[in-house]
Amino acid sequence: MKFFSSRHDRITLSASNAATARVRELRAAGRDIIGLAIGQPDFETPPHVKQAVAAALARNETRYPPIDGVPELKAAARLKFQRENGLAYRTDQIMVGTGSKQILYNTVMATVDAGDEVIIPAPYWISYLDMALVADGRPVAVACRPEDGFKLTPQALDSAITPRTKWLILNSPCNPTGAVYSRAELKGLAEVLLAHPQVWVMSDDIYEHLTLDGNEFATIAQVEPRLYERTLTINGVSKAYAMTGFRLGYAGGPQPLIRGLVKMQSQSTAGVCSISQWAAVEALTGPQEFLKDRAASFQARRDRVLELLGEVPGLSAHKPEGAFYLFVHCGGLIGRRTPQGAVLATEEDVVMYLLEGGVAVVVGAAYGMSPYFRMSIATDMATLEEACRRMRASVAALQ
Ligand SMILES: Cc1ncc(COP(=O)(O)O)c(C=O)c1O
C-alpha cells in the first residue's frame, strides 16, 4: 500500500512558495538575490492595527474563538460589505477563515464532488487548480487572451459550462495579470450565468483596494443581484492592509453555504487566531484613507518597471490595471544561448537564468500560461530598479 494518498499526489507545492524558499536558501548561501516571487506588500502593518494587537493581548483575548469568527469581526465585515460593495449580508451570512485561502479551500472541500467542474479563467492564481484537484474535482482552465486583457469573455464562459459545472472562480484585480473587470464586463459574464442556475461563483476580491489608473472595483453579486443567492464574496486583510502574516480572510454568502464552510473549518483549524481577529476588526473599522496612497505607490512602481522592462529586448509586459504583479512575456528569450553555452529552451530555463543573474521570479506555467513569468512589484522602487538593471544585464549577455 502506498503511503501518500492519490489526493496528495495530484497536487504540487505552490510554485511561488517554492521559489521563495529557494531564494531563502540562496541568500543563506551568501548570494545576493532580489526576491520578486512572493505576493506580499512591503508596507508596514498600520500602527493602529499593531496597537489593537497589543490591546487584545492585554485584554487576554487568548482563548479559543468562535469557529465562524468573533461577533465584532463579523459585524465589521458586514459593514465593510455594505459600505464598500453595496452588499447586504446578515451576520449569519459571514464567516472568518485563516486567510482567504482557507475559505476558498473550505468552499471547494464542502461542495465539490468527484468529477464536478470548476471553471478557472487562466492565467489564474496558482492555488485554485490544486484546490479543485484536492477535492477530486475537475479544474477547467479557460485561457484568456492577452488581446482580451487576459479577461474571461462571455462566449468563452458559455462554451466552458457543462451540466457538471459547479463553480466559476473570478478574481479581480487578478493575480497574476492585474486584470480588473469593469461592471459591464461582469454584467456580460452574469448574463451567461443567469442561464445556468447550477453554476455558483466564488468572487475572490482580495486585491479590491489595489486598483490602478482610477479603475473602479466591482464585484459580481453587486453588479447582478440575481446572482447574490449563488455567490460567495471572499476578501481578507492580507493585501490591502499589509497583514499577510495575520492569516485572516472573511466571506459573505448564502447562509446554507456559510454553515457548510463553518462545519468544514470546525473539523480542521477551528476558529482563526484570536489576536488576528482583533487586528482585523481594527483594520476594517479604522482609517481607510491610506489605502489610496498605497495604490498610488504601486501605480508609480508599475509605471517605472514597465518603462525599464520596455528597454529589455525579448521581454514584454502587459500593463496591469490592478494588484501588484507584472505578467511578463518572455518568448523572445527562448532559443537564445547563455554565456555558458546553454540554450534557454523553456520559460523555466529563462527563470533559472534570471535567478543566476540575481532576480527571482515565478514561471508562467504555474499560473496556467506560457511563456511568461510573474514578477511582484510589491517592493521599494530602488530594489525594483536594481532588479530591472540585473535582468537587462542578464539578457544583454545572451547570444
Ligand atoms: C488571488 C489570491 N487569492 C487569495 C490569496 C490568499 O490570500 P490570504 O490567504 O492571505 O488571504 C492570494 C495570495 O497570494 C491571492 O493572490
Tab-separated table of C-alpha atoms and ligand atoms in Angstrom:
chain	number	residue	atom	x	y	z
A	1	MET	CA	0.000	0.000	0.000
A	2	LYS	CA	1.478	3.343	-0.889
A	3	PHE	CA	1.796	5.853	1.874
A	4	PHE	CA	0.740	9.118	0.235
A	5	SER	CA	-2.828	9.401	-0.971
A	6	SER	CA	-3.692	9.946	-4.607
A	7	ARG	CA	-5.109	13.286	-3.382
A	8	HIS	CA	-1.689	14.278	-2.140
A	9	ASP	CA	-0.010	13.113	-5.342
A	10	ARG	CA	-2.362	15.111	-7.549
A	11	ILE	CA	-1.207	18.492	-6.273
A	12	THR	CA	2.051	20.424	-6.257
A	13	LEU	CA	3.760	22.668	-3.769
A	14	SER	CA	2.722	26.240	-4.558
A	15	ALA	CA	5.300	27.498	-7.083
A	16	SER	CA	5.615	30.954	-5.538
A	17	ASN	CA	6.213	29.428	-2.103
A	18	ALA	CA	8.769	27.049	-3.606
A	19	ALA	CA	10.523	29.929	-5.389
A	20	THR	CA	10.579	31.943	-2.179
A	21	ALA	CA	12.063	29.015	-0.285
A	22	ARG	CA	14.777	28.781	-2.974
A	23	VAL	CA	15.545	32.484	-2.541
A	24	ARG	CA	15.981	31.951	1.200
A	25	GLU	CA	18.387	29.066	0.532
A	26	LEU	CA	20.439	31.053	-1.951
A	27	ARG	CA	20.636	34.013	0.382
A	28	ALA	CA	21.686	31.755	3.242
A	29	ALA	CA	24.472	30.562	0.943
A	30	GLY	CA	25.618	34.166	0.595
A	31	ARG	CA	24.081	35.015	-2.792
A	32	ASP	CA	22.609	38.463	-3.387
A	33	ILE	CA	19.134	37.719	-4.741
A	34	ILE	CA	16.250	40.143	-5.233
A	35	GLY	CA	13.120	38.138	-4.457
A	36	LEU	CA	10.168	39.161	-6.604
A	37	ALA	CA	8.415	35.821	-6.280
A	38	ILE	CA	6.074	36.292	-3.380
A	39	GLY	CA	2.943	38.428	-3.387
A	40	GLN	CA	3.111	40.486	-0.273
A	41	PRO	CA	3.094	44.242	0.174
A	42	ASP	CA	6.315	45.700	1.549
A	43	PHE	CA	4.378	48.312	3.531
A	44	GLU	CA	4.187	48.208	7.310
A	45	THR	CA	1.130	46.832	9.020
A	46	PRO	CA	-0.637	50.081	10.062
A	47	PRO	CA	0.326	51.325	13.556
A	48	HIS	CA	-3.302	51.416	14.747
A	49	VAL	CA	-3.575	47.694	13.903
A	50	LYS	CA	-0.427	46.972	15.898
A	51	GLN	CA	-1.957	48.844	18.821
A	52	ALA	CA	-5.106	46.737	18.530
A	53	VAL	CA	-2.930	43.620	18.753
A	54	ALA	CA	-1.315	44.878	21.958
A	55	ALA	CA	-4.705	45.820	23.389
A	56	ALA	CA	-6.179	42.388	22.554
A	57	LEU	CA	-3.290	40.701	24.336
A	58	ALA	CA	-3.668	42.987	27.325
A	59	ARG	CA	-7.362	42.032	27.479
A	60	ASN	CA	-6.395	38.342	27.383
A	61	GLU	CA	-8.151	37.663	24.116
A	62	THR	CA	-6.192	34.452	24.000
A	63	ARG	CA	-8.850	31.747	24.239
A	64	TYR	CA	-10.453	29.593	21.567
A	65	PRO	CA	-12.525	31.992	19.481
A	66	PRO	CA	-15.851	31.063	17.839
A	67	ILE	CA	-15.347	28.968	14.688
A	68	ASP	CA	-17.122	31.456	12.440
A	69	GLY	CA	-15.343	34.500	13.895
A	70	VAL	CA	-15.737	36.834	16.879
A	71	PRO	CA	-19.011	38.784	16.646
A	72	GLU	CA	-17.141	42.118	16.459
A	73	LEU	CA	-15.230	40.997	13.364
A	74	LYS	CA	-18.300	39.563	11.686
A	75	ALA	CA	-20.050	42.865	12.328
A	76	ALA	CA	-17.071	44.777	10.894
A	77	ALA	CA	-17.053	42.569	7.780
A	78	ARG	CA	-20.812	43.012	7.406
A	79	LEU	CA	-20.410	46.797	7.495
A	80	LYS	CA	-17.489	46.634	5.088
A	81	PHE	CA	-19.517	44.671	2.524
A	82	GLN	CA	-22.352	47.156	2.893
A	83	ARG	CA	-20.189	50.269	2.799
A	84	GLU	CA	-17.776	49.342	0.026
A	85	ASN	CA	-19.669	46.839	-2.084
A	86	GLY	CA	-23.341	47.623	-1.525
A	87	LEU	CA	-23.821	44.003	-0.419
A	88	ALA	CA	-26.229	43.369	2.451
A	89	TYR	CA	-25.387	40.264	4.468
A	90	ARG	CA	-26.726	39.277	7.862
A	91	THR	CA	-24.018	38.328	10.356
A	92	ASP	CA	-25.008	34.655	9.990
A	93	GLN	CA	-24.072	35.017	6.308
A	94	ILE	CA	-20.490	35.897	7.195
A	95	MET	CA	-17.563	33.788	8.297
A	96	VAL	CA	-13.910	34.310	9.083
A	97	GLY	CA	-11.125	31.975	7.950
A	98	THR	CA	-7.379	31.542	8.248
A	99	GLY	CA	-6.692	33.712	5.229
A	100	SER	CA	-8.987	33.937	2.252
A	101	LYS	CA	-7.045	30.890	1.110
A	102	GLN	CA	-8.673	28.700	3.731
A	103	ILE	CA	-12.110	29.975	2.812
A	104	LEU	CA	-11.527	29.115	-0.846
A	105	TYR	CA	-10.234	25.695	0.196
A	106	ASN	CA	-13.156	25.046	2.544
A	107	THR	CA	-15.581	26.046	-0.169
A	108	VAL	CA	-14.192	23.570	-2.626
A	109	MET	CA	-13.977	20.834	0.008
A	110	ALA	CA	-17.526	21.456	1.167
A	111	THR	CA	-19.150	21.486	-2.264
A	112	VAL	CA	-17.093	19.733	-4.941
A	113	ASP	CA	-17.576	16.028	-5.525
A	114	ALA	CA	-15.564	13.774	-7.808
A	115	GLY	CA	-15.918	14.978	-11.382
A	116	ASP	CA	-17.584	18.287	-10.534
A	117	GLU	CA	-16.127	21.037	-12.667
A	118	VAL	CA	-14.622	24.299	-11.505
A	119	ILE	CA	-14.082	26.932	-14.187
A	120	ILE	CA	-10.878	28.858	-13.655
A	121	PRO	CA	-10.016	31.683	-16.049
A	122	ALA	CA	-6.313	31.438	-16.964
A	123	PRO	CA	-3.887	32.941	-16.108
A	124	TYR	CA	-5.047	32.147	-12.569
A	125	TRP	CA	-3.772	32.231	-9.019
A	126	ILE	CA	-1.821	29.046	-8.554
A	127	SER	CA	-3.893	27.505	-5.796
A	128	TYR	CA	-7.349	27.386	-7.424
A	129	LEU	CA	-6.382	24.498	-9.636
A	130	ASP	CA	-4.849	22.408	-6.898
A	131	MET	CA	-7.766	23.086	-4.572
A	132	ALA	CA	-10.169	21.667	-7.152
A	133	LEU	CA	-7.877	18.663	-7.564
A	134	VAL	CA	-7.636	18.002	-3.825
A	135	ALA	CA	-11.410	17.789	-3.750
A	136	ASP	CA	-11.429	15.253	-6.641
A	137	GLY	CA	-12.948	17.955	-8.831
A	138	ARG	CA	-12.104	18.736	-12.408
A	139	PRO	CA	-10.491	22.144	-12.871
A	140	VAL	CA	-11.480	23.611	-16.225
A	141	ALA	CA	-8.916	26.263	-17.103
A	142	VAL	CA	-10.190	28.667	-19.734
A	143	ALA	CA	-7.401	30.547	-21.494
A	144	CYS	CA	-7.996	34.308	-21.568
A	145	ARG	CA	-6.175	36.016	-24.394
A	146	PRO	CA	-3.805	38.945	-23.912
A	147	GLU	CA	-5.804	40.813	-26.564
A	148	ASP	CA	-8.858	40.489	-24.266
A	149	GLY	CA	-6.804	41.934	-21.407
A	150	PHE	CA	-6.459	38.361	-20.041
A	151	LYS	CA	-10.157	38.505	-19.124
A	152	LEU	CA	-12.786	35.820	-19.468
A	153	THR	CA	-15.284	36.675	-22.194
A	154	PRO	CA	-18.972	35.713	-22.027
A	155	GLN	CA	-18.504	33.492	-25.103
A	156	ALA	CA	-15.576	31.620	-23.550
A	157	LEU	CA	-17.531	31.200	-20.303
A	158	ASP	CA	-20.571	29.905	-22.144
A	159	SER	CA	-18.520	27.328	-24.048
A	160	ALA	CA	-16.848	26.100	-20.848
A	161	ILE	CA	-20.078	25.466	-18.911
A	162	THR	CA	-21.404	21.893	-18.807
A	163	PRO	CA	-24.076	20.229	-16.671
A	164	ARG	CA	-21.238	19.279	-14.278
A	165	THR	CA	-20.055	22.868	-13.769
A	166	LYS	CA	-20.372	23.764	-10.119
A	167	TRP	CA	-18.249	26.869	-9.734
A	168	LEU	CA	-16.748	29.747	-11.616
A	169	ILE	CA	-13.858	31.396	-9.792
A	170	LEU	CA	-13.481	35.087	-10.550
A	171	ASN	CA	-10.510	37.073	-9.333
A	172	SER	CA	-10.451	40.815	-9.985
A	173	PRO	CA	-7.986	42.506	-9.733
A	174	CYS	CA	-6.297	39.356	-10.938
A	175	ASN	CA	-3.184	37.678	-9.700
A	176	PRO	CA	-1.026	37.367	-11.871
A	177	THR	CA	-2.216	39.622	-14.734
A	178	GLY	CA	-3.648	42.603	-12.845
A	179	ALA	CA	-6.807	42.429	-14.988
A	180	VAL	CA	-9.695	44.373	-13.447
A	181	TYR	CA	-13.198	43.513	-14.634
A	182	SER	CA	-15.413	46.529	-15.216
A	183	ARG	CA	-19.085	46.496	-14.228
A	184	ALA	CA	-20.034	45.977	-17.860
A	185	GLU	CA	-17.674	43.019	-18.189
A	186	LEU	CA	-19.063	41.429	-15.027
A	187	LYS	CA	-22.576	42.048	-16.282
A	188	GLY	CA	-21.686	40.232	-19.512
A	189	LEU	CA	-20.496	37.197	-17.546
A	190	ALA	CA	-23.530	37.397	-15.269
A	191	GLU	CA	-25.875	37.214	-18.264
A	192	VAL	CA	-24.327	33.880	-19.179
A	193	LEU	CA	-24.504	32.609	-15.598
A	194	LEU	CA	-28.177	33.509	-15.271
A	195	ALA	CA	-28.915	30.932	-17.942
A	196	HIS	CA	-27.089	28.210	-15.946
A	197	PRO	CA	-28.571	28.031	-12.460
A	198	GLN	CA	-26.302	25.149	-11.383
A	199	VAL	CA	-23.200	27.364	-11.543
A	200	TRP	CA	-22.100	29.236	-8.416
A	201	VAL	CA	-19.479	31.965	-8.244
A	202	MET	CA	-16.525	32.356	-5.917
A	203	SER	CA	-15.549	36.001	-6.188
A	204	ASP	CA	-12.010	36.349	-4.868
A	205	ASP	CA	-11.796	40.078	-4.132
A	206	ILE	CA	-8.557	40.024	-2.147
A	207	TYR	CA	-6.947	42.763	-4.317
A	208	GLU	CA	-10.010	45.017	-4.130
A	209	HIS	CA	-8.150	48.055	-2.842
A	210	LEU	CA	-5.358	47.739	-5.348
A	211	THR	CA	-6.916	49.134	-8.494
A	212	LEU	CA	-4.745	51.446	-10.584
A	213	ASP	CA	-5.419	54.301	-13.040
A	214	GLY	CA	-8.751	55.053	-11.376
A	215	ASN	CA	-10.209	51.695	-12.426
A	216	GLU	CA	-13.313	51.146	-10.358
A	217	PHE	CA	-13.554	47.899	-8.408
A	218	ALA	CA	-16.789	45.932	-8.750
A	219	THR	CA	-17.861	42.508	-7.535
A	220	ILE	CA	-20.351	40.273	-9.296
A	221	ALA	CA	-23.055	39.915	-6.626
A	222	GLN	CA	-23.244	43.702	-6.502
A	223	VAL	CA	-23.398	44.102	-10.270
A	224	GLU	CA	-26.009	41.361	-10.709
A	225	PRO	CA	-28.178	40.970	-7.593
A	226	ARG	CA	-29.843	37.903	-9.145
A	227	LEU	CA	-26.546	36.086	-8.539
A	228	TYR	CA	-26.462	37.027	-4.843
A	229	GLU	CA	-28.016	33.676	-3.875
A	230	ARG	CA	-25.227	31.738	-5.545
A	231	THR	CA	-22.175	33.902	-4.996
A	232	LEU	CA	-19.584	33.676	-2.262
A	233	THR	CA	-17.793	37.018	-1.933
A	234	ILE	CA	-14.350	36.486	-0.446
A	235	ASN	CA	-11.971	39.071	0.910
A	236	GLY	CA	-9.280	39.470	3.557
A	237	VAL	CA	-6.839	41.814	5.217
A	238	SER	CA	-3.595	40.414	3.755
A	239	LYS	CA	-3.065	42.563	0.694
A	240	ALA	CA	-4.920	45.804	1.424
A	241	TYR	CA	-3.602	46.274	4.961
A	242	ALA	CA	-0.210	44.559	4.620
A	243	MET	CA	-1.247	41.868	7.090
A	244	THR	CA	-0.271	38.677	5.261
A	245	GLY	CA	1.151	37.072	8.394
A	246	PHE	CA	-2.065	37.533	10.359
A	247	ARG	CA	-3.695	34.917	8.108
A	248	LEU	CA	-7.134	36.385	8.122
A	249	GLY	CA	-9.850	36.293	5.481
A	250	TYR	CA	-13.622	36.624	5.535
A	251	ALA	CA	-16.541	35.901	3.247
A	252	GLY	CA	-20.198	36.687	2.769
A	253	GLY	CA	-22.670	34.431	1.036
A	254	PRO	CA	-25.879	32.421	1.276
A	255	GLN	CA	-26.418	31.139	4.790
A	256	PRO	CA	-26.534	27.387	3.983
A	257	LEU	CA	-23.168	27.659	2.241
A	258	ILE	CA	-21.631	29.641	5.101
A	259	ARG	CA	-22.925	26.998	7.536
A	260	GLY	CA	-21.212	24.324	5.423
A	261	LEU	CA	-17.929	26.235	5.439
A	262	VAL	CA	-18.059	26.668	9.192
A	263	LYS	CA	-18.657	22.920	9.537
A	264	MET	CA	-15.576	22.159	7.412
A	265	GLN	CA	-13.500	24.600	9.429
A	266	SER	CA	-14.749	23.146	12.716
A	267	GLN	CA	-13.004	19.886	11.842
A	268	SER	CA	-9.737	21.391	10.673
A	269	THR	CA	-8.309	24.596	12.120
A	270	ALA	CA	-11.420	25.735	14.033
A	271	GLY	CA	-11.562	29.457	14.886
A	272	VAL	CA	-8.961	31.844	13.480
A	273	CYS	CA	-6.170	33.145	15.760
A	274	SER	CA	-7.988	35.396	18.233
A	275	ILE	CA	-5.353	38.149	18.105
A	276	SER	CA	-5.532	38.264	14.307
A	277	GLN	CA	-9.280	38.668	14.539
A	278	TRP	CA	-8.975	41.725	16.759
A	279	ALA	CA	-6.316	43.139	14.480
A	280	ALA	CA	-8.727	42.698	11.559
A	281	VAL	CA	-11.547	44.446	13.450
A	282	GLU	CA	-9.264	47.474	13.687
A	283	ALA	CA	-8.149	47.197	10.043
A	284	LEU	CA	-11.744	47.140	8.778
A	285	THR	CA	-13.161	49.777	11.107
A	286	GLY	CA	-10.133	52.102	11.428
A	287	PRO	CA	-8.823	54.729	8.982
A	288	GLN	CA	-9.018	53.742	5.317
A	289	GLU	CA	-7.543	56.827	3.622
A	290	PHE	CA	-4.018	55.396	3.405
A	291	LEU	CA	-5.219	52.633	1.064
A	292	LYS	CA	-5.407	55.102	-1.812
A	293	ASP	CA	-1.852	56.298	-1.167
A	294	ARG	CA	-0.607	52.743	-1.231
A	295	ALA	CA	-2.376	52.011	-4.514
A	296	ALA	CA	-0.827	55.205	-5.935
A	297	SER	CA	2.578	53.993	-4.855
A	298	PHE	CA	2.030	50.657	-6.647
A	299	GLN	CA	0.986	52.585	-9.721
A	300	ALA	CA	4.220	54.606	-9.705
A	301	ARG	CA	6.240	51.401	-9.358
A	302	ARG	CA	4.309	49.711	-12.113
A	303	ASP	CA	4.935	52.616	-14.470
A	304	ARG	CA	8.646	52.702	-13.712
A	305	VAL	CA	9.108	48.950	-14.085
A	306	LEU	CA	7.152	48.923	-17.343
A	307	GLU	CA	9.420	51.680	-18.609
A	308	LEU	CA	12.577	49.809	-17.616
A	309	LEU	CA	11.396	46.442	-18.948
A	310	GLY	CA	10.459	48.174	-22.186
A	311	GLU	CA	14.198	48.636	-22.684
A	312	VAL	CA	14.878	44.886	-22.424
A	313	PRO	CA	14.576	43.231	-25.819
A	314	GLY	CA	12.794	39.873	-25.663
A	315	LEU	CA	10.588	40.789	-22.688
A	316	SER	CA	7.197	42.427	-22.958
A	317	ALA	CA	4.791	43.120	-20.140
A	318	HIS	CA	1.070	43.680	-20.268
A	319	LYS	CA	0.025	46.803	-18.318
A	320	PRO	CA	-1.793	45.661	-15.171
A	321	GLU	CA	-4.917	47.564	-14.119
A	322	GLY	CA	-4.637	46.415	-10.531
A	323	ALA	CA	-2.878	44.201	-7.955
A	324	PHE	CA	0.933	44.326	-7.726
A	325	TYR	CA	2.326	41.954	-10.310
A	326	LEU	CA	3.584	42.109	-13.849
A	327	PHE	CA	2.984	39.113	-16.071
A	328	VAL	CA	5.883	39.289	-18.471
A	329	HIS	CA	6.025	37.546	-21.840
A	330	CYS	CA	9.494	36.046	-22.242
A	331	GLY	CA	9.063	34.150	-25.526
A	332	GLY	CA	11.648	36.446	-27.123
A	333	LEU	CA	14.385	34.892	-24.986
A	334	ILE	CA	13.590	31.299	-25.821
A	335	GLY	CA	16.190	29.752	-28.106
A	336	ARG	CA	18.880	32.229	-27.024
A	337	ARG	CA	22.203	30.966	-25.664
A	338	THR	CA	23.697	31.836	-22.261
A	339	PRO	CA	27.358	32.899	-21.862
A	340	GLN	CA	27.968	29.333	-20.617
A	341	GLY	CA	26.619	27.960	-23.889
A	342	ALA	CA	23.291	26.558	-22.622
A	343	VAL	CA	20.204	27.172	-24.748
A	344	LEU	CA	17.176	28.709	-22.996
A	345	ALA	CA	14.669	26.166	-24.235
A	346	THR	CA	11.754	26.876	-21.912
A	347	GLU	CA	10.398	29.649	-19.689
A	348	GLU	CA	11.748	27.632	-16.773
A	349	ASP	CA	15.255	27.987	-18.244
A	350	VAL	CA	14.640	31.727	-18.556
A	351	VAL	CA	13.555	31.985	-14.922
A	352	MET	CA	16.564	29.949	-13.734
A	353	TYR	CA	18.860	32.117	-15.838
A	354	LEU	CA	17.395	35.322	-14.346
A	355	LEU	CA	17.878	33.794	-10.909
A	356	GLU	CA	21.561	33.258	-11.706
A	357	GLY	CA	21.622	36.979	-12.519
A	358	GLY	CA	20.211	37.745	-9.070
A	359	VAL	CA	16.439	38.120	-9.605
A	360	ALA	CA	13.818	35.583	-8.542
A	361	VAL	CA	10.501	35.460	-10.403
A	362	VAL	CA	7.928	32.684	-10.936
A	363	VAL	CA	7.291	30.686	-14.122
A	364	GLY	CA	4.105	31.478	-16.030
A	365	ALA	CA	3.166	27.798	-16.230
A	366	ALA	CA	2.346	27.934	-12.530
A	367	TYR	CA	-0.376	30.433	-13.458
A	368	GLY	CA	-1.554	28.462	-16.450
A	369	MET	CA	0.081	30.363	-19.315
A	370	SER	CA	3.466	30.138	-21.026
A	371	PRO	CA	5.951	31.504	-21.932
A	372	TYR	CA	5.651	34.107	-19.223
A	373	PHE	CA	6.944	34.862	-15.775
A	374	ARG	CA	5.301	36.727	-12.927
A	375	MET	CA	7.192	39.349	-11.001
A	376	SER	CA	5.861	41.076	-7.927
A	377	ILE	CA	6.306	44.845	-7.766
A	378	ALA	CA	5.453	44.941	-4.065
A	379	THR	CA	8.870	46.149	-3.088
A	380	ASP	CA	10.567	49.543	-2.957
A	381	MET	CA	11.422	51.483	-6.092
A	382	ALA	CA	15.213	51.288	-5.696
A	383	THR	CA	15.084	47.490	-5.409
A	384	LEU	CA	12.780	47.257	-8.421
A	385	GLU	CA	15.119	49.445	-10.456
A	386	GLU	CA	18.068	47.284	-9.469
A	387	ALA	CA	16.092	44.136	-10.390
A	388	CYS	CA	15.361	45.578	-13.837
A	389	ARG	CA	19.009	46.534	-14.254
A	390	ARG	CA	20.041	42.974	-13.423
A	391	MET	CA	17.517	41.474	-15.825
A	392	ARG	CA	18.672	43.815	-18.534
A	393	ALA	CA	22.310	42.813	-17.935
A	394	SER	CA	21.384	39.103	-17.965
A	395	VAL	CA	19.523	39.488	-21.230
A	396	ALA	CA	22.323	41.566	-22.781
A	397	ALA	CA	24.754	38.729	-22.045
A	398	LEU	CA	22.732	36.245	-24.120
A	399	GLN	CA	23.914	35.331	-27.572
B	1	LIG	C1	-5.713	35.759	-5.830
B	1	LIG	C2	-5.393	35.414	-4.425
B	1	LIG	N1	-6.379	34.930	-3.649
B	1	LIG	C3	-6.156	34.596	-2.375
B	1	LIG	C4	-4.890	34.728	-1.819
B	1	LIG	C5	-4.697	34.296	-0.396
B	1	LIG	O1	-4.635	35.359	0.454
B	1	LIG	P1	-4.768	35.206	2.030
B	1	LIG	O2	-4.933	33.758	2.334
B	1	LIG	O3	-3.523	35.774	2.593
B	1	LIG	O4	-6.000	35.983	2.407
B	1	LIG	C6	-3.834	35.216	-2.581
B	1	LIG	C7	-2.482	35.321	-2.021
B	1	LIG	O5	-1.490	35.440	-2.699
B	1	LIG	C8	-4.102	35.579	-3.924
B	1	LIG	O6	-3.142	36.071	-4.711
